[in-house]
mmCIF file of C-alpha atoms in Angstrom:
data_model
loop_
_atom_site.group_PDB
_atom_site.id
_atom_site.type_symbol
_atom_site.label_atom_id
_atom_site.label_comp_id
_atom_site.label_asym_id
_atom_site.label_seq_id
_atom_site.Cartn_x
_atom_site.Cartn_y
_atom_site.Cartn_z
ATOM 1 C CA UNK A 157 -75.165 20.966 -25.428
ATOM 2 C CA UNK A 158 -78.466 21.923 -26.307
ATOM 3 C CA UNK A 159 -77.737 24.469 -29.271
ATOM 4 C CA UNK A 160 -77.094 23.460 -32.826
ATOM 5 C CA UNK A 161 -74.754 26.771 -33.325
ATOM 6 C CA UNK A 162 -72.673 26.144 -30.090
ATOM 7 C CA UNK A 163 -70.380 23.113 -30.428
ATOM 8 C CA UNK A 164 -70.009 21.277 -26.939
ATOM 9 C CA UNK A 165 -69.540 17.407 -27.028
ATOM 10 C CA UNK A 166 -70.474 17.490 -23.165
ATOM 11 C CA UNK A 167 -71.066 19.375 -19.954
ATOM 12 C CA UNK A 168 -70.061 19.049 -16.015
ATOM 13 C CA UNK A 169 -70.809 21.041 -13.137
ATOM 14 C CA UNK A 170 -70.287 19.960 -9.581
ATOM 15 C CA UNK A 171 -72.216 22.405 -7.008
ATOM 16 C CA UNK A 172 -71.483 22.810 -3.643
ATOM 17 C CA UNK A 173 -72.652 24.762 -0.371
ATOM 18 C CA UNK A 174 -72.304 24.031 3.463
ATOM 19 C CA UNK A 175 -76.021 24.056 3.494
ATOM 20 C CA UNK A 176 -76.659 21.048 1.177
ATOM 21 C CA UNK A 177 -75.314 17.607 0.303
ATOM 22 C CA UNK A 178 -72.550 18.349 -3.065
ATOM 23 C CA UNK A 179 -74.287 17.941 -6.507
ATOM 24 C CA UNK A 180 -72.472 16.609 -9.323
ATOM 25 C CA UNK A 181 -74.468 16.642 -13.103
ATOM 26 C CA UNK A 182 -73.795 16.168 -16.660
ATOM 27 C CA UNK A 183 -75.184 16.329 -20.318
ATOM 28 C CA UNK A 184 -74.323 15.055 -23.657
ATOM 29 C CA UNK A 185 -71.207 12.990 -24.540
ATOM 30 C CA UNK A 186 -68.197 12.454 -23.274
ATOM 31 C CA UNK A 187 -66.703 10.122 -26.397
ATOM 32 C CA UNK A 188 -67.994 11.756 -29.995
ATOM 33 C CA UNK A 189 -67.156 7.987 -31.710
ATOM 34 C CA UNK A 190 -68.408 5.758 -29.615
ATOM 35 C CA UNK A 191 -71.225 8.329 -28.620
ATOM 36 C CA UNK A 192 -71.168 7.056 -24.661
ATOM 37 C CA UNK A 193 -72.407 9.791 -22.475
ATOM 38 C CA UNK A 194 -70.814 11.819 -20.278
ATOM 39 C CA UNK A 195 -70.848 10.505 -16.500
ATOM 40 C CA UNK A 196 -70.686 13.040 -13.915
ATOM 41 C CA UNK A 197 -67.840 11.523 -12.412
ATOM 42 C CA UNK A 198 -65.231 11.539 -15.799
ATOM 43 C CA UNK A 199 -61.909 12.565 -15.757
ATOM 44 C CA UNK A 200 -60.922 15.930 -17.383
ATOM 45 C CA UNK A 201 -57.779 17.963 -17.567
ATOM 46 C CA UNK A 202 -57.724 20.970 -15.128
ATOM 47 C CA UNK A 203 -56.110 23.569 -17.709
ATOM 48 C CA UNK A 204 -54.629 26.782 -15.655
ATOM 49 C CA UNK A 205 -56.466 25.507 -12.742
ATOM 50 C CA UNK A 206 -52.934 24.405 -11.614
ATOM 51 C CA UNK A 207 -51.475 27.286 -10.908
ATOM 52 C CA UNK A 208 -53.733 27.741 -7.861
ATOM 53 C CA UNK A 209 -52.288 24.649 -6.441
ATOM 54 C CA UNK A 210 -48.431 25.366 -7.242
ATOM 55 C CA UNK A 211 -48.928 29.001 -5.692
ATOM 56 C CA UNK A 212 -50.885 26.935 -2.427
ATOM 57 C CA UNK A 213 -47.333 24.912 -2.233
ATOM 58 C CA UNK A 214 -45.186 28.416 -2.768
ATOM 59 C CA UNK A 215 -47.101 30.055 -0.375
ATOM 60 C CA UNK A 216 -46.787 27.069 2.062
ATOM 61 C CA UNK A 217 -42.953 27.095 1.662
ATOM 62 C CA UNK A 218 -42.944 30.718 2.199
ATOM 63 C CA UNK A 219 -44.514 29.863 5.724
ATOM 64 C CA UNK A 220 -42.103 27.312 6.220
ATOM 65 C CA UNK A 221 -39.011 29.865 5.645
ATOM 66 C CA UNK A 222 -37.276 27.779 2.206
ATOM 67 C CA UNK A 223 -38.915 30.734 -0.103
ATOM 68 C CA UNK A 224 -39.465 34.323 0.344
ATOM 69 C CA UNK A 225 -41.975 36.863 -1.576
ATOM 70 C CA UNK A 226 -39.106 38.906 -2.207
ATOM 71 C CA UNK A 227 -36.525 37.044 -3.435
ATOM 72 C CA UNK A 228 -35.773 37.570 -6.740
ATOM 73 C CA UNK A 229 -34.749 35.338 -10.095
ATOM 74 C CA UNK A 230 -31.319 34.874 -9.111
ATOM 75 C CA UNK A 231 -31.754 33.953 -5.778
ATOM 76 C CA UNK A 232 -34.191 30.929 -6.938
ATOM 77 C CA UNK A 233 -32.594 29.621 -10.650
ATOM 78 C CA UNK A 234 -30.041 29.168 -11.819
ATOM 79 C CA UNK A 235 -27.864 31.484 -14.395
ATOM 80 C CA UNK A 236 -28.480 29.385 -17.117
ATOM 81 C CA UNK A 237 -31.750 30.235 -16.545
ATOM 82 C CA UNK A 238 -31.840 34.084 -15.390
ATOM 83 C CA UNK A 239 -29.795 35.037 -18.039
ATOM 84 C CA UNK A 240 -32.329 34.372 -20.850
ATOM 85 C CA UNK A 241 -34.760 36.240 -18.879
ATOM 86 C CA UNK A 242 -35.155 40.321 -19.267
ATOM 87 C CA UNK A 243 -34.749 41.926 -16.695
ATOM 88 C CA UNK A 244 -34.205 38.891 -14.374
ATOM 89 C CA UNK A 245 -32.727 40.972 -11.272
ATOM 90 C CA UNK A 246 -35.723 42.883 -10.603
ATOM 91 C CA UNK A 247 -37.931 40.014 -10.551
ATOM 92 C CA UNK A 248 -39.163 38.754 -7.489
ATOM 93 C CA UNK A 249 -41.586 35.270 -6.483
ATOM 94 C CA UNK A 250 -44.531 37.517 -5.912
ATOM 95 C CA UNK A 251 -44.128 39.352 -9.410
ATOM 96 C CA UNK A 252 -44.590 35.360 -10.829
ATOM 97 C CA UNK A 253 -47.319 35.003 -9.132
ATOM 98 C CA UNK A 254 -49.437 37.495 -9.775
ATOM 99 C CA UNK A 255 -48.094 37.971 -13.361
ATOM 100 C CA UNK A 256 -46.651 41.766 -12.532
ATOM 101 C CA UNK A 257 -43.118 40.549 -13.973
ATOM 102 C CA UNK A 258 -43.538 41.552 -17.534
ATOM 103 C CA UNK A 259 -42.249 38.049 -18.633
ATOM 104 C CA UNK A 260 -43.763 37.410 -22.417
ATOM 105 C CA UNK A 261 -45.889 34.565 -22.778
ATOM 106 C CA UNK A 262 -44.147 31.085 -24.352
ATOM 107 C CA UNK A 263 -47.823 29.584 -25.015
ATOM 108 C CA UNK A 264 -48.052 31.250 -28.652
ATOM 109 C CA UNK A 265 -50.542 30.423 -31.528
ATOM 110 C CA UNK A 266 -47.435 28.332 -33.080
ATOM 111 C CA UNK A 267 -47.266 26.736 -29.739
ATOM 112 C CA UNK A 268 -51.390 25.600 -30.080
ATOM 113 C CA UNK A 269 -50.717 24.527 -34.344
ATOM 114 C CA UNK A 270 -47.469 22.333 -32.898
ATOM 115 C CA UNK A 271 -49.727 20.770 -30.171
ATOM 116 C CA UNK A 272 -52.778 20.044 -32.248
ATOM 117 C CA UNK A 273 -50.283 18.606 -35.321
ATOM 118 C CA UNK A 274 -47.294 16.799 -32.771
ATOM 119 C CA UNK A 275 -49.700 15.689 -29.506
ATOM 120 C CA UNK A 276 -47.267 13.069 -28.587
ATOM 121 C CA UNK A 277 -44.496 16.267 -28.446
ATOM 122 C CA UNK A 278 -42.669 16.507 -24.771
ATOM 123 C CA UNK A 279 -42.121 19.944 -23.875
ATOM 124 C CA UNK A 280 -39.165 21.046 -21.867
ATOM 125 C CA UNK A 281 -38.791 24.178 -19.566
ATOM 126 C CA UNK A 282 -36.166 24.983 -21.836
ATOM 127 C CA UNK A 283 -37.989 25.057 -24.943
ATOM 128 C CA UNK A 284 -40.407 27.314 -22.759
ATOM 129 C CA UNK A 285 -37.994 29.802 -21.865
ATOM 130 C CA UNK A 286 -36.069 29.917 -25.442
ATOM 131 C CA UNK A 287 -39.801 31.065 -26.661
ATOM 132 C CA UNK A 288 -40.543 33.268 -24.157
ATOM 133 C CA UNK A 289 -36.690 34.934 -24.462
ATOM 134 C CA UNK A 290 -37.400 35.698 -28.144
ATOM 135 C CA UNK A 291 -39.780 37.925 -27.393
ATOM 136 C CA UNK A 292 -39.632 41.477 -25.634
ATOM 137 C CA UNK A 293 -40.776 42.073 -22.422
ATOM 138 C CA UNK A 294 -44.390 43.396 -21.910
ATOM 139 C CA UNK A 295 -43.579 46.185 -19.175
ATOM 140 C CA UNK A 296 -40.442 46.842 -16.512
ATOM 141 C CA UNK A 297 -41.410 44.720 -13.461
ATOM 142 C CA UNK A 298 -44.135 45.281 -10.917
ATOM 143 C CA UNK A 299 -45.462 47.970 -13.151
ATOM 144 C CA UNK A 300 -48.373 46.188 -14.501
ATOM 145 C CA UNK A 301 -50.363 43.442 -15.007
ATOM 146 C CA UNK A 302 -50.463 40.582 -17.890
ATOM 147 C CA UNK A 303 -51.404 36.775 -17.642
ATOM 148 C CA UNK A 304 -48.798 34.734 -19.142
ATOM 149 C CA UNK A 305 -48.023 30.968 -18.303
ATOM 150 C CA UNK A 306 -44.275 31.472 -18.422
ATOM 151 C CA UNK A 307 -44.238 32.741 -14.854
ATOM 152 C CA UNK A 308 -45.801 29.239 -13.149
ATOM 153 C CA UNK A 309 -43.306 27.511 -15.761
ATOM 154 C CA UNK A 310 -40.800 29.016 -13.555
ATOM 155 C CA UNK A 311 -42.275 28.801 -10.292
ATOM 156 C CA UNK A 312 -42.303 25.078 -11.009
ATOM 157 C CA UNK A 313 -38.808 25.113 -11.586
ATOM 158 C CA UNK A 314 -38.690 27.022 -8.716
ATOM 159 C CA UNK A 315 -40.230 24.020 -6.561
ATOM 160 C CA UNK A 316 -38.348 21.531 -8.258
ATOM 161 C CA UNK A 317 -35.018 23.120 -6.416
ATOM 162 C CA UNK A 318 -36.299 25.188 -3.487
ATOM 163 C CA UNK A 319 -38.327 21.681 -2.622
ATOM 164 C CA UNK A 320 -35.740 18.801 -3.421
ATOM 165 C CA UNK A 321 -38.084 16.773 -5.440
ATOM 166 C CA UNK A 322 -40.740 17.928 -8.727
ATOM 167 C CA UNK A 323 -43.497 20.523 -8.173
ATOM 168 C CA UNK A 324 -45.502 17.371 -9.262
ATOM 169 C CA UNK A 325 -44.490 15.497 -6.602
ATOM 170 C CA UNK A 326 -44.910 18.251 -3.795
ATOM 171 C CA UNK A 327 -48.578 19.253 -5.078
ATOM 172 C CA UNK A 328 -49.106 15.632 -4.743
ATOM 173 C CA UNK A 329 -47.700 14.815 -1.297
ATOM 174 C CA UNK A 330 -49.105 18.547 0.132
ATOM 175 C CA UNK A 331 -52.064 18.612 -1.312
ATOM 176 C CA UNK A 332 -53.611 15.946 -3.162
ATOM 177 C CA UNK A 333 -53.137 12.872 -0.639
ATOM 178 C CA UNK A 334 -53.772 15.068 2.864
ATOM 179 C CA UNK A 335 -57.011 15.863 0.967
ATOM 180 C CA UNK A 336 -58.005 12.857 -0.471
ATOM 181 C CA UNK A 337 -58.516 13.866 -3.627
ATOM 182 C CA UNK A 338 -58.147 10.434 -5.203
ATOM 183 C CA UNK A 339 -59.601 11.252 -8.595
ATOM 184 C CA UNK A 340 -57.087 13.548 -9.350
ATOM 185 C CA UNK A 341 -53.417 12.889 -10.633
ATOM 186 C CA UNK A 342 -50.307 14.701 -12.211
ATOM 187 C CA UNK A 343 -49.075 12.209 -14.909
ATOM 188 C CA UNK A 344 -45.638 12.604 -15.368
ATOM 189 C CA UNK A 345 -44.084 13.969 -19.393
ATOM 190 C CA UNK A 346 -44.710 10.879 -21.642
ATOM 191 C CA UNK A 347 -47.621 9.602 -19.694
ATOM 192 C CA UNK A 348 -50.138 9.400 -21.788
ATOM 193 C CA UNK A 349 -52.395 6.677 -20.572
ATOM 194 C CA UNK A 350 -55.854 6.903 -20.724
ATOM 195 C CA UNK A 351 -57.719 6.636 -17.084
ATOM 196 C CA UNK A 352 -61.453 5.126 -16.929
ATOM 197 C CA UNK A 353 -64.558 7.520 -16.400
ATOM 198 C CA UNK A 354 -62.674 9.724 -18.941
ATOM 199 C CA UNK A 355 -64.011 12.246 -21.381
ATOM 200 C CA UNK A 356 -62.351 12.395 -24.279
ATOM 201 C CA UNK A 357 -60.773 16.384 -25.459
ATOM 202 C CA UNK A 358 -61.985 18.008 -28.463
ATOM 203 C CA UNK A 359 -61.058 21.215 -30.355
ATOM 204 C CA UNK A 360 -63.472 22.488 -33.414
ATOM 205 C CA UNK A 361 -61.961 23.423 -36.481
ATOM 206 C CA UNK A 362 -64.967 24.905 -38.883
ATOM 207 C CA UNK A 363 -67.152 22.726 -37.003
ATOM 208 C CA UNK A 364 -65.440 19.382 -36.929
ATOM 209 C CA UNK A 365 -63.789 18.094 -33.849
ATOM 210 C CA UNK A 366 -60.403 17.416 -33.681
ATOM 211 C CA UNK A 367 -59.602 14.941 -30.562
ATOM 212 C CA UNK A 368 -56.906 16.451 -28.547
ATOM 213 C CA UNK A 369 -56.961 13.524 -25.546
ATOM 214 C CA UNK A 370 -53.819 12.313 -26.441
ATOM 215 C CA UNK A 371 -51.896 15.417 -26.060
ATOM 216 C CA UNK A 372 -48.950 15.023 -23.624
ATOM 217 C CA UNK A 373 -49.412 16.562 -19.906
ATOM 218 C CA UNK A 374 -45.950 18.121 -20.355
ATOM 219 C CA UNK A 375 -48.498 20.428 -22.382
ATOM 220 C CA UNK A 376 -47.363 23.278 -20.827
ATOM 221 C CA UNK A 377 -46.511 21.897 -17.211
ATOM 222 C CA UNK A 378 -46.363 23.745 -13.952
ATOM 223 C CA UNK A 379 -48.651 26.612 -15.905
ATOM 224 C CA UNK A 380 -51.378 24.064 -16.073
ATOM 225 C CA UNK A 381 -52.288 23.075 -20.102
ATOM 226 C CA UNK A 382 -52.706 19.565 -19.915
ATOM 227 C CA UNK A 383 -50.927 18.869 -16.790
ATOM 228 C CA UNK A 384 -53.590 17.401 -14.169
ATOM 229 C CA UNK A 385 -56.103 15.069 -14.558
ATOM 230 C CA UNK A 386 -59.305 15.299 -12.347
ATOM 231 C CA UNK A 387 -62.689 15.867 -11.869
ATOM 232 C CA UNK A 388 -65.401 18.671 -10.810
ATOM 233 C CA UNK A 389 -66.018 17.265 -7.536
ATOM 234 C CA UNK A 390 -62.439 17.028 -6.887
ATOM 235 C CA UNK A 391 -61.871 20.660 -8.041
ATOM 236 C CA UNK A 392 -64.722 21.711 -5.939
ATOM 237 C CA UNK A 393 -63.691 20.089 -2.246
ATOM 238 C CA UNK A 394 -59.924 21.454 -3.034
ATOM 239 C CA UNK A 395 -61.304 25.084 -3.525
ATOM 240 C CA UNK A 396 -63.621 25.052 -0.389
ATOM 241 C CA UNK A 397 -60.382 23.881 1.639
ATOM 242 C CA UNK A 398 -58.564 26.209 0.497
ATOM 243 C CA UNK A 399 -60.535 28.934 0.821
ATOM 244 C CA UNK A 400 -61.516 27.855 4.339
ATOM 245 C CA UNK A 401 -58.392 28.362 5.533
ATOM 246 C CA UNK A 402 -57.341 25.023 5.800
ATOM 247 C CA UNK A 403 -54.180 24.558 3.482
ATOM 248 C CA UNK A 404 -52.038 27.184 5.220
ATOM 249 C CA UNK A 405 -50.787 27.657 9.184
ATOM 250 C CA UNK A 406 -51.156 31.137 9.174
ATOM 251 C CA UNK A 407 -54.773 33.428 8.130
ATOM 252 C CA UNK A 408 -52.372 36.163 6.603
ATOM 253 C CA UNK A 409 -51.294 33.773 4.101
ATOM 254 C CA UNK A 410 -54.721 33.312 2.521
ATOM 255 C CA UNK A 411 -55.380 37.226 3.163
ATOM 256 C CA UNK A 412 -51.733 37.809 0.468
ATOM 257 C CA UNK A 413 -53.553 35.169 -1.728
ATOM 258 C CA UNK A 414 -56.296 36.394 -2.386
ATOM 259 C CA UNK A 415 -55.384 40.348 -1.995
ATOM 260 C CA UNK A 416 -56.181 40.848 -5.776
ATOM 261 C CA UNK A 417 -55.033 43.375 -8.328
ATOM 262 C CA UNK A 418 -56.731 44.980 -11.011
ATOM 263 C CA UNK A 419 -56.255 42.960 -14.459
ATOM 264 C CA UNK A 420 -57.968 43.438 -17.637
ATOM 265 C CA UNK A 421 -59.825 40.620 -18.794
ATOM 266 C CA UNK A 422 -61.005 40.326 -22.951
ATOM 267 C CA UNK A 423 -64.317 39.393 -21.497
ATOM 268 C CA UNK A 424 -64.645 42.930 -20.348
ATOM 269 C CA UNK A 425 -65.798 41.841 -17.105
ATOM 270 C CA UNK A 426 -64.458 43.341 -13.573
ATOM 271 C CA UNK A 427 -61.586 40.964 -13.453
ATOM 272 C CA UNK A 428 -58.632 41.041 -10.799
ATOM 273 C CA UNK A 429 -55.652 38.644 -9.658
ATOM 274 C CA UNK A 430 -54.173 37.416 -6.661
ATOM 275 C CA UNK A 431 -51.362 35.014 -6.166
ATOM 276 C CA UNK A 432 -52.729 31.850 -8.035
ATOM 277 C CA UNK A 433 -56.506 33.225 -7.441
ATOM 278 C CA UNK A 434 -58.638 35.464 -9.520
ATOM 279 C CA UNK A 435 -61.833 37.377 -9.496
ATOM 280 C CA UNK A 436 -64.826 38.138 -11.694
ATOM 281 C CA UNK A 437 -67.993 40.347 -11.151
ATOM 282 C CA UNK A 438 -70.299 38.907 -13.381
ATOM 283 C CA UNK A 439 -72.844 40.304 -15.492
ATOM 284 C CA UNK A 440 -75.244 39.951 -12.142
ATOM 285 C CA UNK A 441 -72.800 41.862 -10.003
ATOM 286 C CA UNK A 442 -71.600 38.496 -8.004
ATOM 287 C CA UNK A 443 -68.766 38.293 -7.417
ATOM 288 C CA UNK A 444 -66.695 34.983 -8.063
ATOM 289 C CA UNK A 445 -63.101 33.965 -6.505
ATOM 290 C CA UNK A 446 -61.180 30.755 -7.576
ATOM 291 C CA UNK A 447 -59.465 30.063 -11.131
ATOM 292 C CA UNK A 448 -60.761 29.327 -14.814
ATOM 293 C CA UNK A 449 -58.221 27.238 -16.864
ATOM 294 C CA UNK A 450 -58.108 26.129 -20.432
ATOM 295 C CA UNK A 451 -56.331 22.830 -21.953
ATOM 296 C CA UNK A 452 -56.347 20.679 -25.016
ATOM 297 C CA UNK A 453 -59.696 20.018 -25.326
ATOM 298 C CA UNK A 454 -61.225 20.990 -22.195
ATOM 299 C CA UNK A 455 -62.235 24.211 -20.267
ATOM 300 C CA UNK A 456 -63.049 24.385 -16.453
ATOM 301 C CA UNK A 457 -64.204 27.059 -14.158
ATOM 302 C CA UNK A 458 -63.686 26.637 -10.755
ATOM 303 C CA UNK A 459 -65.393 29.172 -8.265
ATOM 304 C CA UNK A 460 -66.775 30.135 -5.043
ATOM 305 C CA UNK A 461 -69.438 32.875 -4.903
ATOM 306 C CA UNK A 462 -68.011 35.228 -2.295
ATOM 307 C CA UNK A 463 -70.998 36.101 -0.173
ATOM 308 C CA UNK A 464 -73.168 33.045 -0.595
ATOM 309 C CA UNK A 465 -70.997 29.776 0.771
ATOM 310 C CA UNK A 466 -71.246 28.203 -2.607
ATOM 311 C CA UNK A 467 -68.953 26.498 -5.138
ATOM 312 C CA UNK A 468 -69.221 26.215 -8.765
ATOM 313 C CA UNK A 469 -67.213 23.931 -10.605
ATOM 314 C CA UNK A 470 -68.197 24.126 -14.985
ATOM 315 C CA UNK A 471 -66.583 22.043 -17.319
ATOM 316 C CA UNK A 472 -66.501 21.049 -21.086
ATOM 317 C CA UNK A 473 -64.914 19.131 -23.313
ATOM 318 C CA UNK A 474 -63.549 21.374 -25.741
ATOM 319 C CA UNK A 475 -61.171 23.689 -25.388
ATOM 320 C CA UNK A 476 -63.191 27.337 -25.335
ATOM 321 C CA UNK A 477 -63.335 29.095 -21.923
ATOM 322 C CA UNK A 478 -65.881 31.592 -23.340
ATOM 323 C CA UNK A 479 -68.211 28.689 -24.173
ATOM 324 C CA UNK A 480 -68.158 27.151 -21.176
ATOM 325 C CA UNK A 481 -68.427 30.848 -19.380
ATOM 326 C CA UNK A 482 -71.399 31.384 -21.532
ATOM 327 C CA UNK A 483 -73.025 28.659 -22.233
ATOM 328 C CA UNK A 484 -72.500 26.307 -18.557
ATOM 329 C CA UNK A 485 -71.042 28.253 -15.957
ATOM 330 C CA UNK A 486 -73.331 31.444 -15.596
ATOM 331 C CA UNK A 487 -76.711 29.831 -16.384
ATOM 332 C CA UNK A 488 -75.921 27.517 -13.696
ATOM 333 C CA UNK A 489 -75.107 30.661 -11.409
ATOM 334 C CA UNK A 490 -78.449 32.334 -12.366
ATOM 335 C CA UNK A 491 -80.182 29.243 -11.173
ATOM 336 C CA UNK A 492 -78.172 29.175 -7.712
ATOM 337 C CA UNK A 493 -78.259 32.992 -6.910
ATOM 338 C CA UNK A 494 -82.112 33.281 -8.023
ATOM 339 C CA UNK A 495 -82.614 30.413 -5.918
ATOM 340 C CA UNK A 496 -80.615 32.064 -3.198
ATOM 341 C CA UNK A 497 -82.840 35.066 -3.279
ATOM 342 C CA UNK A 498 -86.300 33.199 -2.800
ATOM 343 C CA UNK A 499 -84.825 31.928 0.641
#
């Protein structure tokens, strides 16, 4: 926002610790044409945020008994589905969650060109898995680790039939109503109606923006993309609940959540993974748990700081992670841990 080489239309971050009353702020714009400033309570999309909340809803109908951690593809899709899928039989829930299945990735640079040149595109699960298919798997099963949003693409289909109704649907009735979080929504494919206190998405191409709000929240679904609609504050009271054990019946199901993995991260950080949850140690040596996600013209981090009550939520809108990692997220933790240590 406040560097001529770094090309941010806006900022948000949303601060919160048991100690203090929340903090929302926010800097520069939030609409490049009509130049209107960014309000610290606009509407951005969450990215791969989502996947934290459709593992909370797996994890809850694993305590309820309709899902198992060890079930495997078959037992939870259907053939026509399993049978596009390498090595399909020794797949199990947990190995989608985590992203130990070796499943290839269906969100591909062609994917990005089609949804930058076709926003008003509606993309299917099918058209997810025929991408993902043509491509060979990473590793056998459970023998390593890779990100790849075709594994919450099917643990949404997943919900859809373990849960009777849509993954949207369930996220909304277990989640986002019992915790009021009124800001935030899961349009449905084709719904792509503009909310008020809304910052509009932008992507930089050689330094010009290209506005991405329009791009459809089918854009890439239960993996996150473009997905949910919400805001920092939001983001930040969902975290602490969940976190404070408050979303599941049982302490051991938070314990499997957040029992992380080692995963190599291209920031070349200490990164590791959970089920829906991940972990940095940045460059400080704190150590962050929550979820970073990126969408079509926005980036949000979403974080608590594990030994200091505290909860970060960054966001920008544009679509680089690194940016807002760089440039929002960890100044604004060097402020709250060097204010921590003059207590």
């Amino acid at each position: 926002v406040t560097k001529p080489d770094v090309h941010v239309p806006g900022a948000l971050a949303h601060y919160r610790n048991s100690d203090y009353v929340p903090w929302s702020g926010s800097a520069g714009l939030g609409d490049l044409q009509a130049q209107r400033t960014l309000r610290t309570e606009d509407r951005i999309r969450a990215g791969s945020i989502v996947k934290t909340f459709i593992s909370v809803v797996t994890l809850q109908r694993v305590e309820e008994g309709t899902l198992s951690l060890d079930q495997k593809l078959p037992e939870l899709l259907p053939r026509s589905v399993t049978e596009r899928i390498a090595n399909a039989d020794q797949i199990t829930l947990r190995m989608l969650l985590n992203h130990t299945s070796g499943i290839p990735e269906w969100v591909n640079e062609e994917v990005h060109i089609r949804v930058a040149t076709e926003p008003t595109h509606i993309w299917t699960n099918d058209e997810a898995i025929d991408i993902a298919a043509a491509e060979g798997a990473y590793f056998p099963p459970g023998t390593s680790w890779r990100y790849s949003n075709t594994n919450y693409t099917l643990l949404g289909m997943v919900l859809d039939r373990a849960g009777g109704k849509s993954w949207r649907a369930q996220v909304r009735e277990r989640l986002l109503l019992p915790l009021g979080m009124f800001s935030t929504h899961l349009p449905e494919p084709g719904d792509r109606r503009i909310a008020s206190n809304y910052a509009r998405g932008y992507h930089y191409i050689d330094g010009t923006p290209l506005d991405l709000t329009g791009v459809d929240p089918s854009m890439s679904g239960a993996s996150g993309g473009n997905a949910m609609v919400t805001t920092v504050a939001d983001l930040g009271w969902f975290l602490d609940a969940l976190l404070g054990g408050r979303l599941f019946r049982e302490a051991a199901t938070l314990t499997a959540m957040t029992t992380m993995i080692d995963a190599p991260h291209e920031s070349g950080l200490p990164h590791q993974y959970g089920l829906g949850l991940e972990s940095f140690v940045m460059p400080d040596g704190t150590k962050v748990i929550g979820h970073s996600g990126g969408a079509a013209g926005y980036a949000v981090m979403m974080f608590r700081l594990a030994d200091q009550r505290t909860t970060l939520v960054t966001a920008i809108n544009t679509s680089d992670l690194m940016t807002n990692a760089v440039e929002v997220f960890i100044p604004a933790l060097n402020v709250i841990t060097a204010s921590v240590e003059q207590k």
